[in-house]
Coordinates of C-alpha atoms in Angstrom, one line a residue:
M52 CA 21.3 23.8 7.8
N53 CA 17.8 24.5 7.1
N54 CA 15.2 25.5 10.0
Y55 CA 13.8 21.8 10.0
D56 CA 17.9 20.7 10.7
Y57 CA 17.6 23.1 13.8
V58 CA 14.8 22.3 15.1
N59 CA 15.0 18.5 15.0
G60 CA 18.5 18.6 16.7
I61 CA 16.6 20.7 19.4
I62 CA 14.3 17.7 19.8
A63 CA 16.6 15.3 19.7
V64 CA 18.0 16.6 23.0
K65 CA 14.7 17.2 24.4
E66 CA 13.4 13.8 23.8
T67 CA 16.3 12.6 25.9
Y68 CA 14.1 14.3 28.8
L69 CA 10.7 12.3 28.4
I70 CA 9.7 10.4 31.1
K71 CA 8.7 7.4 29.0
E72 CA 9.7 3.7 30.6
K73 CA 10.0 5.3 33.8
F74 CA 6.0 5.6 34.7
D75 CA 6.6 1.7 35.4
Y76 CA 8.8 2.6 38.1
L77 CA 6.9 5.5 39.4
L78 CA 3.6 3.4 39.7
G79 CA 5.1 1.3 42.4
L80 CA 5.6 4.3 44.6
P81 CA 3.3 6.2 47.1
V82 CA 2.0 9.6 45.9
K83 CA 4.6 11.5 47.6
D84 CA 7.8 9.4 46.7
A85 CA 6.2 9.6 42.8
L86 CA 6.2 13.4 43.1
K87 CA 9.9 13.8 44.5
Q88 CA 11.0 11.7 41.7
L89 CA 9.3 13.4 39.1
C90 CA 10.5 16.4 40.7
D91 CA 14.2 15.3 40.3
L92 CA 13.8 14.6 36.8
P93 CA 14.1 17.4 34.1
Y94 CA 10.0 17.5 33.8
G95 CA 9.9 18.7 37.3
Q96 CA 12.6 20.9 38.1
G97 CA 12.2 24.6 39.4
V98 CA 8.4 23.9 40.0
N99 CA 6.9 25.1 43.5
L100 CA 4.7 22.4 44.9
D101 CA 1.4 23.3 47.1
G102 CA 1.6 20.1 49.1
E103 CA 2.8 16.9 48.9
T104 CA 0.0 15.5 46.5
D105 CA 0.4 18.9 44.2
Y106 CA 0.9 16.9 40.7
K107 CA -1.3 19.6 38.9
S108 CA 1.4 22.1 39.6
L109 CA 3.7 19.9 37.9
V110 CA 1.4 19.2 34.7
D111 CA 0.7 23.0 34.3
H112 CA 4.3 23.9 34.6
D113 CA 5.0 21.3 31.9
E114 CA 2.0 22.3 29.8
K115 CA 3.1 26.0 29.8
A116 CA 6.4 25.0 28.9
I117 CA 5.6 22.8 25.6
N118 CA 3.2 25.7 24.8
D119 CA 5.9 28.1 24.5
F120 CA 7.9 26.0 22.8
I121 CA 5.0 25.3 19.9
Q122 CA 5.1 28.9 19.7
E123 CA 8.5 29.9 19.3
F124 CA 9.8 26.3 17.3
A125 CA 6.4 24.8 15.3
P126 CA 7.3 24.7 11.8
S127 CA 4.0 26.2 10.1
I128 CA 0.8 27.8 11.3
S129 CA -0.4 23.9 10.9
E130 CA 1.1 22.6 13.9
K131 CA 0.6 25.6 15.4
A132 CA -3.0 25.7 15.3
F133 CA -3.1 21.7 15.4
F134 CA -1.3 21.8 19.2
L135 CA -2.7 25.7 20.2
L136 CA -6.0 26.7 18.5
K137 CA -8.1 24.7 21.2
N138 CA -7.1 26.7 24.1
D139 CA -7.7 30.0 22.3
Y140 CA -11.7 28.5 21.9
E141 CA -11.6 27.6 25.2
N142 CA -10.7 31.0 26.0
L143 CA -13.2 32.4 24.0
K144 CA -16.0 29.8 25.9
T145 CA -14.7 31.6 29.2
I146 CA -15.1 34.9 27.6
V147 CA -18.6 34.4 26.3
K148 CA -20.0 32.9 29.2
S149 CA -18.6 35.4 31.6
D150 CA -20.2 38.5 29.1
I151 CA -23.6 36.6 28.9
G152 CA -23.9 35.1 32.6
G153 CA -21.9 38.1 34.5
F154 CA -19.8 35.6 36.6
S155 CA -16.1 36.5 37.3
E156 CA -13.7 35.0 34.6
Q157 CA -10.2 35.2 36.9
N158 CA -8.7 31.6 37.1
L159 CA -10.9 30.1 34.6
F160 CA -8.7 30.4 31.4
S161 CA -6.8 28.1 29.8
G162 CA -3.3 28.5 28.5
Q163 CA -2.5 30.8 26.0
G164 CA -3.4 29.5 22.6
V165 CA -2.3 31.0 19.1
Y166 CA -3.2 34.3 20.5
S167 CA -3.2 35.2 24.1
V168 CA -6.0 35.8 26.4
E169 CA -5.4 39.6 26.5
K170 CA -5.5 39.4 22.7
L171 CA -9.2 37.8 22.8
K172 CA -10.7 39.4 25.2
N173 CA -9.7 43.0 23.5
D174 CA -10.9 41.5 20.4
Y175 CA -14.2 40.3 21.6
K176 CA -14.9 43.8 23.2
N177 CA -14.0 45.6 20.4
G178 CA -15.7 43.2 17.7
K179 CA -12.2 42.5 15.9
L180 CA -12.7 38.4 16.4
N181 CA -11.5 36.4 13.2
S182 CA -14.0 35.1 11.1
Y183 CA -15.1 32.2 12.5
M184 CA -15.0 33.4 16.5
S185 CA -17.1 36.2 14.8
I186 CA -19.9 34.0 13.2
C187 CA -19.6 31.4 16.5
V188 CA -20.5 34.3 19.0
K189 CA -23.4 35.6 16.8
E190 CA -24.6 32.5 16.6
I191 CA -24.3 31.8 20.4
K192 CA -26.0 35.3 21.1
S193 CA -28.8 34.9 18.7
Q194 CA -30.5 31.8 20.0
K195 CA -33.8 32.3 22.6
E196 CA -32.5 30.2 25.1
I197 CA -28.9 30.3 25.9
T198 CA -27.4 27.5 28.0
G199 CA -23.6 26.3 28.9
S200 CA -24.2 23.6 26.9
L201 CA -25.0 25.3 23.6
I202 CA -22.6 27.5 24.1
G203 CA -20.3 24.5 24.2
N204 CA -21.7 22.9 21.2
V205 CA -21.3 26.0 19.2
V206 CA -17.7 27.0 20.2
L207 CA -16.6 23.3 19.6
K208 CA -18.3 23.5 16.0
Y209 CA -16.3 26.4 15.0
Y210 CA -13.1 25.2 16.5
Y211 CA -13.2 22.6 14.3
L212 CA -13.9 24.4 11.6
E213 CA -11.3 26.8 12.0
L214 CA -8.8 24.2 13.2
L215 CA -9.6 22.7 9.6
S216 CA -9.0 25.8 7.7
K217 CA -5.7 26.5 9.1
V218 CA -4.2 22.5 9.2
K219 CA -2.8 21.8 5.8
R220 CA -0.4 19.2 6.8
K221 CA -2.2 15.8 5.8
P222 CA -1.3 13.6 9.1
L223 CA -2.6 16.4 11.1
R224 CA -5.9 16.9 9.1
Q225 CA -6.5 12.9 9.4
I226 CA -6.4 13.2 12.9
I227 CA -8.4 15.8 13.3
K228 CA -11.5 14.4 11.3
R229 CA -11.0 11.0 12.7
Q230 CA -11.3 13.2 16.4
A231 CA -14.2 14.8 15.0
D232 CA -15.7 11.7 14.1
L233 CA -15.0 10.2 17.2
I234 CA -17.1 12.8 19.1
N235 CA -20.0 12.5 16.8
V236 CA -19.9 8.5 17.7
L237 CA -19.8 9.6 21.4
K238 CA -22.5 12.3 21.3
T239 CA -24.7 9.7 19.4
L240 CA -24.4 6.9 21.7
K241 CA -24.7 9.1 24.8
T242 CA -28.0 11.4 23.6
Q243 CA -31.5 10.6 23.7
D244 CA -32.5 12.4 20.8
V245 CA -30.0 12.1 18.3
Q246 CA -32.3 14.3 15.8
E247 CA -31.9 17.4 18.3
E248 CA -28.0 16.7 18.7
K249 CA -27.3 16.4 15.0
K250 CA -27.3 19.5 14.5
Y251 CA -24.0 19.8 16.8
F252 CA -22.1 17.2 14.6
L253 CA -18.6 18.4 13.8
K254 CA -17.2 17.9 10.3
G255 CA -15.0 14.7 10.0
D256 CA -14.9 12.3 7.2
L257 CA -18.1 10.3 8.2
S258 CA -21.9 10.6 7.2
E259 CA -24.7 11.7 9.1
K260 CA -26.2 8.3 7.8
A261 CA -23.4 6.8 9.9
F262 CA -24.1 8.3 13.2
L263 CA -28.5 7.8 12.4
L264 CA -27.6 4.2 12.2
L265 CA -25.4 4.0 15.3
A266 CA -28.5 5.5 17.3
D267 CA -30.6 3.0 16.3
E268 CA -31.2 0.4 19.5
T269 CA -33.5 -1.8 17.9
K270 CA -30.2 -3.3 15.3
S271 CA -27.3 -5.4 16.3
V272 CA -24.1 -3.6 17.4
E273 CA -22.7 -5.1 14.2
D274 CA -25.5 -3.3 12.0
R275 CA -25.1 0.0 14.3
T276 CA -21.2 0.2 13.7
S277 CA -21.6 -0.7 10.1
L278 CA -21.1 2.6 8.5
L279 CA -18.5 3.6 11.0
E280 CA -15.4 2.6 8.8
D281 CA -12.1 2.6 11.2
L282 CA -14.2 3.6 13.7
K283 CA -16.2 0.7 14.0
D284 CA -14.3 -1.0 16.6
I285 CA -13.8 2.1 19.0
A286 CA -17.9 2.3 18.9
T287 CA -18.3 -1.2 19.3
L288 CA -15.4 -0.8 22.5
A289 CA -17.7 2.1 23.6
L290 CA -20.6 0.2 23.3
N291 CA -19.2 -3.1 25.1
K292 CA -16.7 -1.8 27.3
G293 CA -17.7 2.0 28.3
Y294 CA -16.3 5.3 26.7
A295 CA -13.5 5.8 28.8
L296 CA -11.5 3.1 27.3
A297 CA -13.1 3.7 23.6
E298 CA -11.6 7.3 24.0
K299 CA -8.5 5.8 24.9
Q300 CA -8.0 3.3 21.9
A301 CA -8.8 6.3 19.6
E302 CA -5.9 8.3 21.6
I303 CA -3.3 5.4 20.7
E304 CA -4.4 5.0 17.3
N305 CA -4.0 8.6 16.5
L306 CA -0.8 8.6 17.8
K307 CA 0.5 5.6 16.0
I308 CA 0.3 7.8 12.8
F309 CA 3.5 9.0 13.7
S310 CA 4.9 6.2 16.1
D311 CA 4.4 3.6 13.5
K312 CA 7.1 5.3 11.1
R313 CA 9.3 7.2 14.1
Y314 CA 12.4 5.9 13.0
S315 CA 11.8 7.7 9.8
L316 CA 10.1 10.9 10.3
S317 CA 11.4 14.0 8.6
S318 CA 10.8 17.6 8.1
Y319 CA 8.0 18.8 10.2
E320 CA 7.0 15.1 11.5
P321 CA 9.7 14.9 14.5
F322 CA 8.3 18.2 15.7
C323 CA 4.9 16.7 16.0
W324 CA 5.7 13.0 17.5
Y325 CA 8.0 14.9 19.9
V326 CA 4.5 17.5 20.8
L327 CA 2.4 14.6 21.1
Q328 CA 4.3 12.6 23.4
R329 CA 5.1 15.5 25.5
K330 CA 1.1 16.2 25.6
T331 CA 0.7 12.6 26.5
E332 CA 2.8 12.1 29.2
N333 CA 1.3 15.0 31.1
K334 CA -1.8 13.3 30.5
N335 CA -0.6 10.1 31.7
V336 CA 1.0 12.2 35.1
K337 CA -2.7 13.2 35.5
I338 CA -3.9 9.9 35.5
L339 CA -1.4 8.1 37.7
F340 CA -1.6 10.4 40.2
S341 CA -5.3 11.3 40.5
S342 CA -5.8 7.3 40.3
K343 CA -3.7 6.6 43.1
L344 CA -5.1 9.5 45.1
A345 CA -8.3 7.8 44.3
G346 CA -6.7 4.5 46.0
L347 CA -6.8 2.4 42.6
D348 CA -4.0 -0.4 42.4
E349 CA -1.4 -0.6 40.0
E350 CA -2.8 -2.9 37.6
K351 CA -6.1 -0.8 37.2
I352 CA -3.7 2.4 36.6
K353 CA -1.6 0.9 34.3
Q354 CA -5.0 -0.1 32.1
R355 CA -5.8 3.5 32.2
L356 CA -2.4 4.9 31.3
I357 CA -2.2 5.8 27.4
K358 CA 0.7 3.7 25.6
V359 CA 3.0 5.5 23.8

């Protein structure tokens, strides 16, 4: 039995614990009862809640559990980086902001990524960050005016550069580049100065020309989105219905890269599909409870959930 067989056997058991269609049942319950139901599932076992509406502790507990699973069972650095490297760059951003701004970094860190928070802090202090992170920090500190927005843009740029250098699996690279292009689309639509914003465009598949055309409000939606290839419909949705719906649809389409062939997945693919499902379910738990607490009705909440 090879390592894929072993890991995929574990996943076959763990998939039976996913929430899946139980979301429909949770939708119809009051917050307190829905939370109790989740705590009775494997999802929430062993979690100590701070009050009757403390869904965040459930999500944090499950995020830690899935990240620990990735650390232990990821088939290669491709999967580990794809799912965990973002935490490292979020933690790096916190370290840099704390160093430059002089505020306490306590309780601001994300979960552990490829590296532990302590390793990142020590490497930053001793000048031993990897090449991408080192250049990232140098670029930030070389600016005349350092703002939170600038730090965020530079960190995001180097996160995607390092991610593409580490992830070799074709379907995962497809998601990364598509997500980079989506971020560029949304940046373009939200900014009032696309010439300034383009300094922070991420490396995807689409050309800078496509985003500059999208920014031209004198043209029709059809013309503005004409160079966006498979993101054309997403950009049109963003322009006509808002950014939230566009981002949700983009997530659904990323999931389809694996879900469309979920009955014929092999080697590393079941691992990726399982982790994507877990992480999407955590997003849906957040959406479900935050929406309920905000007083939204069932139908509106259902429209916000990401269909797996």
